[in-house]
Amino acid sequence: MKVKAFENFCDRNKTAYIKNEPMSKHTSFKIGGEADYFVTVKSTDELLAVIKALKENGVPYFIIGKGSNLLISDKGIEGAVINLCSLDGIKTEGELITASAGASLAAVCAKALENSLTGMEFAYGIPGTVGGALYMNAGAYGGEMSQIVDSCEYIDSDGQVKRMLLCNMRLSYRKSIFCQGNMIITSVNLRLKKGNSDDIRLKMEDFLERRKSKQPLEFPSAGSTFKRPEGNFAGTLIEKNGLKGAAVGGAAVSKKHAGFIINTGGATCEDVKKLIEHIKKTVLAADGVALEPEVIFIGRK
Ligand SMILES: Cc1cc2nc3c(=O)[nH]c(=O)nc-3n(C[C@H](O)[C@H](O)[C@H](O)COP(=O)(O)OP(=O)(O)OC[C@H]3O[C@@H](n4cnc5c(N)ncnc54)[C@H](O)[C@@H]3O)c2cc1C
């Protein structure tokens, strides 16, 4: 790993980077050790140049949006974490919204409302970027990204900018072709429909209210810890087994919503992992259901 050469590249090109950056500052869980480099890009061209430089110098990298679905190792991340949140432009043309990958879902929803476009109200309150949402096929309240995505622009494993249509994205429950790695989404085209702005606003506010009343938004978390098992709900199984409030160190199963593990203060990645294992074991033994984490673990082992 030729890190000095990579630093020289950044200095020469005025690419913003921070060395040894605690990832707890960039995840909704407020957990995670240091990334060797935390790089912020402001354009697709800069992203392309950074990827090329990282590859040439043998530095591994990881793409991050808002870090709202991540559990990062206490030992941090080797190489560079590339933050896309400054790639946040949003344009509308008729019923089409084009959002750069780092635009927050909140901002894209606001744009939809401003233009009386309906279809993405479900996403209001999901605290991620549009790129992260496509990667995860994020969804809520009966809606999901697969229902509104038209196409996207991405960088392939050879560093080429390409376009992909929805039909090739293999979107299913919290999965997409992008989960196979090696592709970076740079912008997403969303196809919405003309609607009534009062109705859109009311729907968004209703979804947000439901979140506030049911979810432990007052604590750091990464949302639902587990995927929904077929024909069941993770939260229901966890609660049924008396695990509400179960804790390891600073990590605890929320008393408000058993589907969430929360950081009650000073939780480490190891605390969360131990709690996840305890829940998985208990639910498997009692109900024969193998819970699968929705939260993505990354970083040094
Ligand atoms: C309180 C709370 C509530 C939540 N509610 C929901 C919900 O209702 N529904 C739901 O589906 N999720 C929910 N989530 C989880 C999370 O917000 C979503 O999964 C979101 O889509 C993740 O986006 P992000 O930008 O934070 O991605 P990150 O967490 O930063 O990254 C997630 C993954 O996507 C990859 N990625 C991100 N951007 C790109 C890109 N541009 N190109 C390629 N790969 C990329 C990352 O490498 C990583 O593997 C919730 C989380 C919290 C904290």
Coordinates of C-alpha atoms and ligand atoms in Angstrom, one line a residue:
M1 CA 0.0 0.0 0.0
K2 CA 1.7 3.2 -1.2
V3 CA 0.0 5.6 1.1
K4 CA 2.5 8.4 0.7
A5 CA 2.0 8.4 -3.1
F6 CA -1.8 8.6 -2.5
E7 CA -1.3 11.5 -0.1
N8 CA 0.8 13.3 -2.7
F9 CA -2.0 12.7 -5.3
C10 CA -4.6 14.3 -2.9
D11 CA -2.3 17.3 -2.1
R12 CA -1.6 17.9 -5.8
N13 CA -5.3 17.7 -6.8
K14 CA -6.6 19.5 -3.7
T15 CA -8.7 16.4 -2.8
A16 CA -10.0 16.7 0.8
Y17 CA -8.8 14.0 3.1
I18 CA -8.4 13.4 6.8
K19 CA -6.0 10.8 8.2
N20 CA -7.0 8.5 11.0
E21 CA -10.6 9.7 11.1
P22 CA -12.9 8.1 13.8
M23 CA -15.8 6.5 11.9
S24 CA -18.0 7.0 14.9
K25 CA -18.3 10.6 13.6
H26 CA -19.8 9.3 10.4
T27 CA -22.2 6.6 11.3
S28 CA -25.7 6.9 12.7
F29 CA -24.7 4.2 15.4
K30 CA -21.9 6.5 16.5
I31 CA -19.6 3.5 16.5
G32 CA -16.4 2.7 14.6
G33 CA -12.7 3.0 14.9
E34 CA -10.4 5.1 12.6
A35 CA -10.3 4.9 8.9
D36 CA -6.7 5.4 7.6
Y37 CA -8.1 8.0 5.2
F38 CA -11.5 9.7 5.0
V39 CA -11.8 11.2 1.6
T40 CA -14.5 13.6 0.5
V41 CA -15.1 14.0 -3.2
K42 CA -17.1 16.8 -4.8
S43 CA -17.7 15.6 -8.4
T44 CA -17.8 12.4 -10.4
D45 CA -14.6 13.4 -12.1
E46 CA -12.9 13.8 -8.8
L47 CA -14.3 10.4 -7.7
L48 CA -12.9 8.8 -10.9
A49 CA -9.5 10.3 -10.3
V50 CA -9.4 9.2 -6.6
I51 CA -10.4 5.6 -7.5
K52 CA -7.7 5.5 -10.1
A53 CA -5.1 6.8 -7.7
L54 CA -6.2 4.4 -4.9
K55 CA -6.0 1.4 -7.3
E56 CA -2.6 2.4 -8.7
N57 CA -1.2 2.7 -5.2
G58 CA -2.8 -0.5 -3.9
V59 CA -4.9 1.3 -1.3
P60 CA -8.3 -0.5 -0.5
Y61 CA -11.4 1.7 -0.4
F62 CA -15.0 1.7 0.8
I63 CA -17.8 3.9 -0.2
I64 CA -19.9 5.6 2.4
G65 CA -23.2 7.6 2.2
K66 CA -24.7 8.7 5.5
G67 CA -23.4 5.6 7.3
S68 CA -26.9 4.8 8.5
N69 CA -26.8 1.1 7.8
L70 CA -23.3 0.4 9.0
L71 CA -21.6 -1.3 11.9
I72 CA -17.9 -0.4 11.7
S73 CA -15.2 -2.3 13.6
D74 CA -13.7 -0.8 16.7
K75 CA -10.3 -1.5 15.0
G76 CA -11.3 0.8 12.1
I77 CA -11.0 0.5 8.4
E78 CA -7.9 -0.2 6.4
G79 CA -7.3 2.2 3.5
A80 CA -9.7 4.9 2.4
V81 CA -13.3 5.6 3.1
I82 CA -14.8 7.7 0.3
N83 CA -17.6 10.0 1.4
L84 CA -20.1 10.8 -1.3
C85 CA -22.2 13.2 0.7
S86 CA -20.9 16.3 -1.2
L87 CA -22.1 14.8 -4.5
D88 CA -25.6 16.1 -3.7
G89 CA -27.1 17.8 -6.7
I90 CA -30.8 17.3 -7.5
K91 CA -32.5 18.2 -10.7
T92 CA -36.1 17.8 -11.9
E93 CA -37.4 17.5 -15.4
G94 CA -41.1 16.8 -15.7
E95 CA -41.8 13.7 -13.6
L96 CA -38.1 12.7 -13.5
I97 CA -35.8 13.5 -10.6
T98 CA -32.1 13.1 -11.1
A99 CA -30.2 13.0 -7.8
S100 CA -26.5 12.7 -7.3
A101 CA -25.7 9.6 -5.2
G102 CA -24.8 11.6 -2.0
A103 CA -28.1 13.6 -1.9
S104 CA -30.0 12.8 1.2
L105 CA -33.4 11.1 0.8
A106 CA -34.8 13.9 2.9
A107 CA -33.6 16.5 0.3
V108 CA -34.9 14.4 -2.6
C109 CA -38.2 14.0 -0.9
A110 CA -38.3 17.8 -0.3
K111 CA -37.7 18.3 -4.0
A112 CA -40.4 15.9 -4.9
L113 CA -42.8 17.8 -2.7
E114 CA -41.8 21.2 -4.1
N115 CA -42.6 19.9 -7.6
S116 CA -45.8 18.1 -6.5
L117 CA -44.4 14.7 -7.4
T118 CA -45.7 11.7 -5.7
G119 CA -44.3 8.1 -5.2
M120 CA -41.4 8.5 -2.8
E121 CA -43.2 9.6 0.4
F122 CA -42.3 6.2 1.9
A123 CA -38.6 7.3 1.9
Y124 CA -39.2 10.4 4.0
G125 CA -37.5 9.7 7.3
I126 CA -35.1 7.1 6.1
P127 CA -31.8 8.8 7.1
G128 CA -29.7 7.7 4.1
T129 CA -28.5 9.0 0.7
V130 CA -30.2 8.1 -2.5
G131 CA -27.1 6.0 -3.5
G132 CA -27.2 4.1 -0.3
A133 CA -30.9 3.6 -0.7
L134 CA -30.6 2.2 -4.1
Y135 CA -27.7 -0.1 -3.0
M136 CA -30.0 -1.4 -0.2
N137 CA -33.2 -1.2 -2.1
A138 CA -34.4 0.7 1.0
G139 CA -38.1 0.7 1.7
A140 CA -40.8 1.4 4.3
Y141 CA -44.6 1.4 4.6
G142 CA -45.2 -0.6 1.5
G143 CA -42.9 1.4 -0.7
E144 CA -39.3 0.7 -1.8
M145 CA -36.8 2.1 -4.2
S146 CA -37.6 -0.6 -6.9
Q147 CA -41.0 1.2 -7.4
I148 CA -39.5 4.6 -8.3
V149 CA -36.1 4.0 -9.8
D150 CA -35.8 4.4 -13.5
S151 CA -32.1 4.1 -14.1
C152 CA -28.7 5.1 -12.6
E153 CA -25.2 6.1 -13.5
Y154 CA -22.4 4.2 -12.0
I155 CA -18.7 3.6 -12.2
D156 CA -17.8 0.0 -13.1
S157 CA -14.9 -2.1 -11.9
D158 CA -12.8 -0.8 -14.8
G159 CA -13.4 2.8 -13.8
Q160 CA -15.8 3.5 -16.7
V161 CA -19.0 5.6 -16.2
K162 CA -22.0 3.6 -17.3
R163 CA -25.8 3.7 -17.2
M164 CA -28.0 0.9 -15.9
L165 CA -31.7 0.5 -16.3
L166 CA -33.9 -0.7 -13.4
C167 CA -34.5 -4.1 -15.1
N168 CA -30.8 -4.9 -14.7
M169 CA -30.4 -3.9 -11.1
R170 CA -31.8 -7.1 -9.5
L171 CA -33.6 -5.2 -6.8
S172 CA -35.2 -7.5 -4.1
Y173 CA -35.7 -7.2 -0.4
R174 CA -32.8 -5.1 0.8
K175 CA -30.6 -6.3 -2.0
S176 CA -29.4 -5.1 -5.4
I177 CA -26.7 -6.0 -8.0
F178 CA -24.6 -3.3 -6.3
C179 CA -24.2 -5.4 -3.2
Q180 CA -21.9 -7.7 -5.2
G181 CA -19.3 -4.9 -4.9
N182 CA -17.1 -3.1 -7.4
M183 CA -19.7 -0.7 -8.6
I184 CA -20.2 2.9 -7.4
I185 CA -23.5 4.6 -8.0
T186 CA -23.0 8.2 -8.9
S187 CA -26.5 9.3 -9.7
V188 CA -30.0 8.0 -9.7
N189 CA -33.0 8.8 -11.9
L190 CA -36.3 8.5 -10.1
R191 CA -39.6 8.4 -12.0
L192 CA -42.5 9.9 -10.0
K193 CA -46.0 11.0 -10.9
K194 CA -47.7 14.4 -10.7
G195 CA -49.8 14.6 -7.5
N196 CA -51.3 17.0 -5.1
S197 CA -48.7 18.7 -2.9
D198 CA -51.0 18.8 0.2
D199 CA -51.6 15.1 -0.1
I200 CA -47.9 14.5 -0.5
R201 CA -47.0 16.6 2.5
L202 CA -49.7 14.9 4.7
K203 CA -48.4 11.4 3.7
M204 CA -44.8 12.4 4.5
E205 CA -45.8 13.9 7.8
D206 CA -47.8 10.8 8.7
F207 CA -44.9 8.5 8.0
L208 CA -42.6 10.6 10.0
E209 CA -45.0 10.7 12.9
R210 CA -45.3 6.9 12.8
R211 CA -41.5 6.6 12.9
K212 CA -41.3 9.0 15.9
S213 CA -43.9 7.2 17.9
K214 CA -42.6 3.6 17.2
Q215 CA -38.8 3.9 16.7
P216 CA -36.2 4.9 19.3
L217 CA -35.0 7.9 17.2
E218 CA -33.7 9.5 20.4
F219 CA -30.8 7.0 20.5
P220 CA -28.0 6.3 17.9
S221 CA -28.8 3.1 15.9
A222 CA -28.5 1.7 12.4
G223 CA -32.3 1.2 12.0
S224 CA -33.7 -2.3 11.9
T225 CA -30.9 -4.6 13.1
F226 CA -32.3 -7.7 11.2
K227 CA -34.0 -8.3 7.9
R228 CA -37.6 -9.3 8.1
P229 CA -37.7 -13.1 8.2
E230 CA -40.3 -14.6 5.8
G231 CA -43.8 -14.6 7.3
N232 CA -42.6 -13.0 10.5
F233 CA -41.1 -9.8 12.1
A234 CA -37.7 -9.8 13.7
G235 CA -39.0 -7.3 16.4
T236 CA -41.9 -9.6 17.3
L237 CA -39.6 -12.7 17.7
I238 CA -37.1 -10.7 19.8
E239 CA -39.8 -9.3 22.1
K240 CA -41.5 -12.7 22.4
N241 CA -38.3 -14.1 23.7
G242 CA -38.0 -11.5 26.4
L243 CA -35.1 -9.7 24.9
K244 CA -36.4 -6.2 25.0
G245 CA -33.9 -4.2 27.1
A246 CA -31.3 -7.0 26.8
A247 CA -27.8 -5.3 26.8
V248 CA -24.2 -5.9 26.3
G249 CA -22.0 -3.0 27.4
G250 CA -23.5 0.2 25.9
A251 CA -25.6 -1.8 23.3
A252 CA -29.2 -2.6 24.1
V253 CA -32.3 -3.9 22.5
S254 CA -34.6 -0.9 22.4
K255 CA -37.5 -1.1 24.9
K256 CA -39.5 1.0 22.4
H257 CA -39.0 -1.2 19.4
A258 CA -37.3 -4.6 19.8
G259 CA -36.2 -4.6 16.1
F260 CA -33.6 -1.9 16.9
I261 CA -30.3 -2.3 18.7
I262 CA -29.4 1.2 20.2
N263 CA -26.3 2.7 21.4
T264 CA -27.2 3.8 25.0
G265 CA -23.8 5.5 25.4
G266 CA -20.3 4.3 24.6
A267 CA -21.3 1.1 22.8
T268 CA -18.6 -0.6 20.9
C269 CA -18.9 -2.7 17.7
E270 CA -18.0 -5.7 19.8
D271 CA -20.9 -5.0 22.2
V272 CA -23.3 -4.8 19.3
K273 CA -21.9 -8.0 17.7
K274 CA -22.2 -9.9 20.9
L275 CA -25.8 -8.8 21.4
I276 CA -26.6 -9.7 17.8
E277 CA -25.2 -13.2 18.4
H278 CA -27.1 -13.6 21.6
I279 CA -30.4 -12.6 19.9
K280 CA -29.7 -14.9 16.9
K281 CA -29.0 -17.9 19.2
T282 CA -32.0 -17.3 21.4
V283 CA -34.5 -16.9 18.5
L284 CA -33.1 -19.9 16.6
A285 CA -33.4 -22.1 19.7
A286 CA -36.9 -21.0 20.6
D287 CA -38.5 -20.4 17.2
G288 CA -36.3 -22.1 14.6
V289 CA -35.9 -18.8 12.8
A290 CA -32.4 -17.8 11.6
L291 CA -32.3 -14.0 11.8
E292 CA -30.1 -12.3 9.3
P293 CA -28.6 -8.9 10.1
E294 CA -29.7 -6.1 7.8
V295 CA -26.9 -3.9 9.3
I296 CA -23.7 -4.2 7.3
F297 CA -20.5 -5.0 9.2
I298 CA -17.2 -3.6 7.8
G299 CA -13.7 -3.0 8.9
R300 CA -10.7 -4.7 10.5
K301 CA -11.4 -8.1 12.0
Ligands
LIG1 C1 -33.3 5.5 12.5 C2 -33.1 4.7 11.2 C3 -34.2 4.3 10.5 C4 -34.1 3.6 9.3 N1 -35.2 3.2 8.6 C5 -35.1 2.5 7.5 C6 -36.2 2.1 6.7 O1 -37.4 2.4 7.1 N2 -36.0 1.4 5.6 C7 -34.8 1.0 5.2 O2 -34.7 0.3 4.1 N3 -33.7 1.4 5.8 C8 -33.8 2.1 7.0 N4 -32.7 2.5 7.7 C9 -31.3 2.0 7.2 C10 -30.6 3.0 6.2 O3 -31.0 4.3 6.5 C11 -30.8 2.7 4.8 O4 -30.4 1.4 4.5 C12 -30.1 3.7 3.8 O5 -30.6 3.4 2.5 C13 -28.6 3.6 3.9 O6 -28.1 4.7 3.2 P1 -26.7 5.4 3.5 O7 -26.5 6.5 2.6 O8 -26.7 5.7 5.0 O9 -25.7 4.1 3.2 P2 -24.5 3.7 4.1 O10 -24.9 3.2 5.4 O11 -23.4 4.7 4.1 O12 -24.0 2.5 3.2 C14 -24.7 1.3 3.1 C15 -24.1 0.4 2.0 O13 -24.3 1.0 0.8 C16 -23.1 1.2 0.1 N5 -23.2 2.5 -0.7 C17 -23.6 3.7 -0.2 N6 -23.6 4.6 -1.2 C18 -23.2 3.9 -2.3 C19 -23.0 4.3 -3.6 N7 -23.2 5.6 -4.1 N8 -22.5 3.4 -4.5 C20 -22.3 2.1 -4.1 N9 -22.5 1.7 -2.9 C21 -22.9 2.6 -2.0 C22 -22.0 1.3 1.2 O14 -20.7 0.9 0.7 C23 -22.6 0.3 2.2 O15 -22.2 -1.1 1.8 C24 -32.8 3.2 8.8 C25 -31.7 3.6 9.6 C26 -31.8 4.4 10.7 C27 -30.6 4.8 11.5

